[in-house]
Amino acid sequence: MKESITITDNRSGESIEIPIEDGGVDSGPWTKFLPGLWFKDEGFAATAVTNSSITYIDGGAGQLEYRGYPIEDLASKSTFTEVAYLLVHGELPNSESLDDWNSKLAEHAQLDAVQNENLLNCFSSHSHPMGMFTAGLAALSTLYPDAKDVEDPETRQKHVLNAIAKVSTLASSAAAYRNGYTPGKPNEELSYVENFLSMTFSTSDKVFEPNPTFVKALDQLFILHADHEQNCSTTAVRVVGSSHADPYSALSAGSAALSGPRHGGANEAVLNMLDDIGTFENVNSFVDSVKNGEGRLMGFGHRVYKNYDPRAQIIKDTAHEIFELTGKNPKLDIALKLEEAALEDDYFVSRKLYPNVDFYSGLIYQAMGFPVEMFTVLFAVARTAGWISHWDEMLSRNTRIARPRQLYIGSETRNFISIEDR
Ligand code: CMC
């Protein structure tokens, strides 16, 4: 079998053969052969923006791997910081490099106290924490002028670590501020996730001591959310990063993209949807309303997974472990009934719509005591490891600036009409 495709321009009868490499065809020969003829692909449904060695997804098989390691193994045998190291460096750390990585993350977790306090004071207890988190990332860009030297690998590595270290403090300080508490300081003795929970839930007079089962579950959720190849927010980070903006500005763009309900904001939207459905008896009529085009079933569907989302399988099991401890979240029954109704319905089956990572994660976050508005921030803290790994990978290859083309369908050239004559 020949690993190539042939394109024939029927206007001229000329053909070109383009080799298939790594499962794709390069646009270079295409654009040379057909100058000015663009490949229309809204939503990038058929466009590979890069070669990447970070994350592999087989959507048909429901397979997800980070650097070649199956997500199931990482979720059950690894820790979030170990996975972050793997994403960034390409290999699992040995115990010495992991200790070093963890101590450096702890060392760099502290935010600039004055800037953070001033920034938080711009917000109120009603401010959405995703907006606060996004603003916090953009504000970090003002503190590190050296981060603009994006072509220097050592500088990049320094800020890769700094970003992963700082985001947990940024997120927890937003949560604490909204609850009316002075944001806590990171404690270098605690693990990444313990520290995050402690800073989020400690009050002025009581230091929160996280339950080890919660720590394990949140650590696992962070692993599951750490990367997902060229999703909407990673693409936003890459597009901004391709202009050689500093990494914090690029991450801030990623966070803004993640906040939307079709992406990371879906975990919050799922809980709001379950609240709207209210009771078990309303599930079928809700499913009918979705089929009538009155809204989407949040937490369902995925561009790449067309069979099942392996992250959702793992999360469903974790949800049961957490509920054994906290008592069942009453919304679980509605969610289970909703899943059952959708999976039996031809509308969802024919469109290959299955529960995704966001369908059950919010139920766990809520059982742990997180307010609904914080759910997407938790996703963002974990995804920072993926965003920054893709940013570094892109810059290490001196990728061109992201600059798509368009097919213009507006007015032809026309004469300007002065305002009196309009
Ligand atoms: N509920 C009802 N119908 C849906 C849904 C849904 N959740 N998702 C897709 N469809 C329908 C859609 O209306 C369309 O139907 P038709 O062919 O009749 O026009 C068909 O399925 C294909 O949908 P699409 O919008 O072309 O699919 P997409 O690949 O562009 O969108 C998605 C993927 C995840 C944005 C979409 O499935 C969705 O909006 N899901 C709900 C939001 C959600 O849960 N997002 C989290 C995604 S996973 C976490 C992450 O990585 O962000």
PDB file of C-alpha atoms in Angstrom, residues 2 6 13 25-26 33 43 53 87 90-91 144 162-163 214 234 248 325 339 341 394 397 406 415:
ATOM      1  CA  LYS A   2       1.309   3.414  -0.987  1.00  0.00           C
ATOM      2  CA  THR A   6      -2.870  12.341  -4.844  1.00  0.00           C
ATOM      3  CA  GLY A  13      -5.747  18.530 -14.879  1.00  0.00           C
ATOM      4  CA  VAL A  25      -0.305  15.161   5.200  1.00  0.00           C
ATOM      5  CA  ASP A  26       1.755  18.310   5.238  1.00  0.00           C
ATOM      6  CA  PHE A  33       0.434  23.384  -5.640  1.00  0.00           C
ATOM      7  CA  GLY A  43     -13.429  24.158  14.580  1.00  0.00           C
ATOM      8  CA  SER A  53       5.023  13.721  21.722  1.00  0.00           C
ATOM      9  CA  LEU A  87       4.425  15.848  30.907  1.00  0.00           C
ATOM     10  CA  GLY A  90       8.999  13.370  28.813  1.00  0.00           C
ATOM     11  CA  GLU A  91      10.116  10.699  31.323  1.00  0.00           C
ATOM     12  CA  TYR A 144       8.700  38.296  35.512  1.00  0.00           C
ATOM     13  CA  ASN A 162       7.108  28.545  38.513  1.00  0.00           C
ATOM     14  CA  ALA A 163       3.736  28.446  36.747  1.00  0.00           C
ATOM     15  CA  PHE A 214      -9.937  13.518  49.704  1.00  0.00           C
ATOM     16  CA  THR A 234      -4.259  24.281  24.873  1.00  0.00           C
ATOM     17  CA  TYR A 248       1.789  33.740  31.866  1.00  0.00           C
ATOM     18  CA  LEU A 325     -17.115   8.744  53.246  1.00  0.00           C
ATOM     19  CA  GLU A 339     -26.844   8.762  31.870  1.00  0.00           C
ATOM     20  CA  ALA A 341     -31.783   7.517  29.737  1.00  0.00           C
ATOM     21  CA  MET A 394       6.137  24.415  20.642  1.00  0.00           C
ATOM     22  CA  ARG A 397      10.781  23.811  17.762  1.00  0.00           C
ATOM     23  CA  GLN A 406     -10.296  32.828   5.760  1.00  0.00           C
ATOM     24  CA  ASN A 415     -17.398  53.469  -3.115  1.00  0.00           C
TER      25      ASN A 415
END
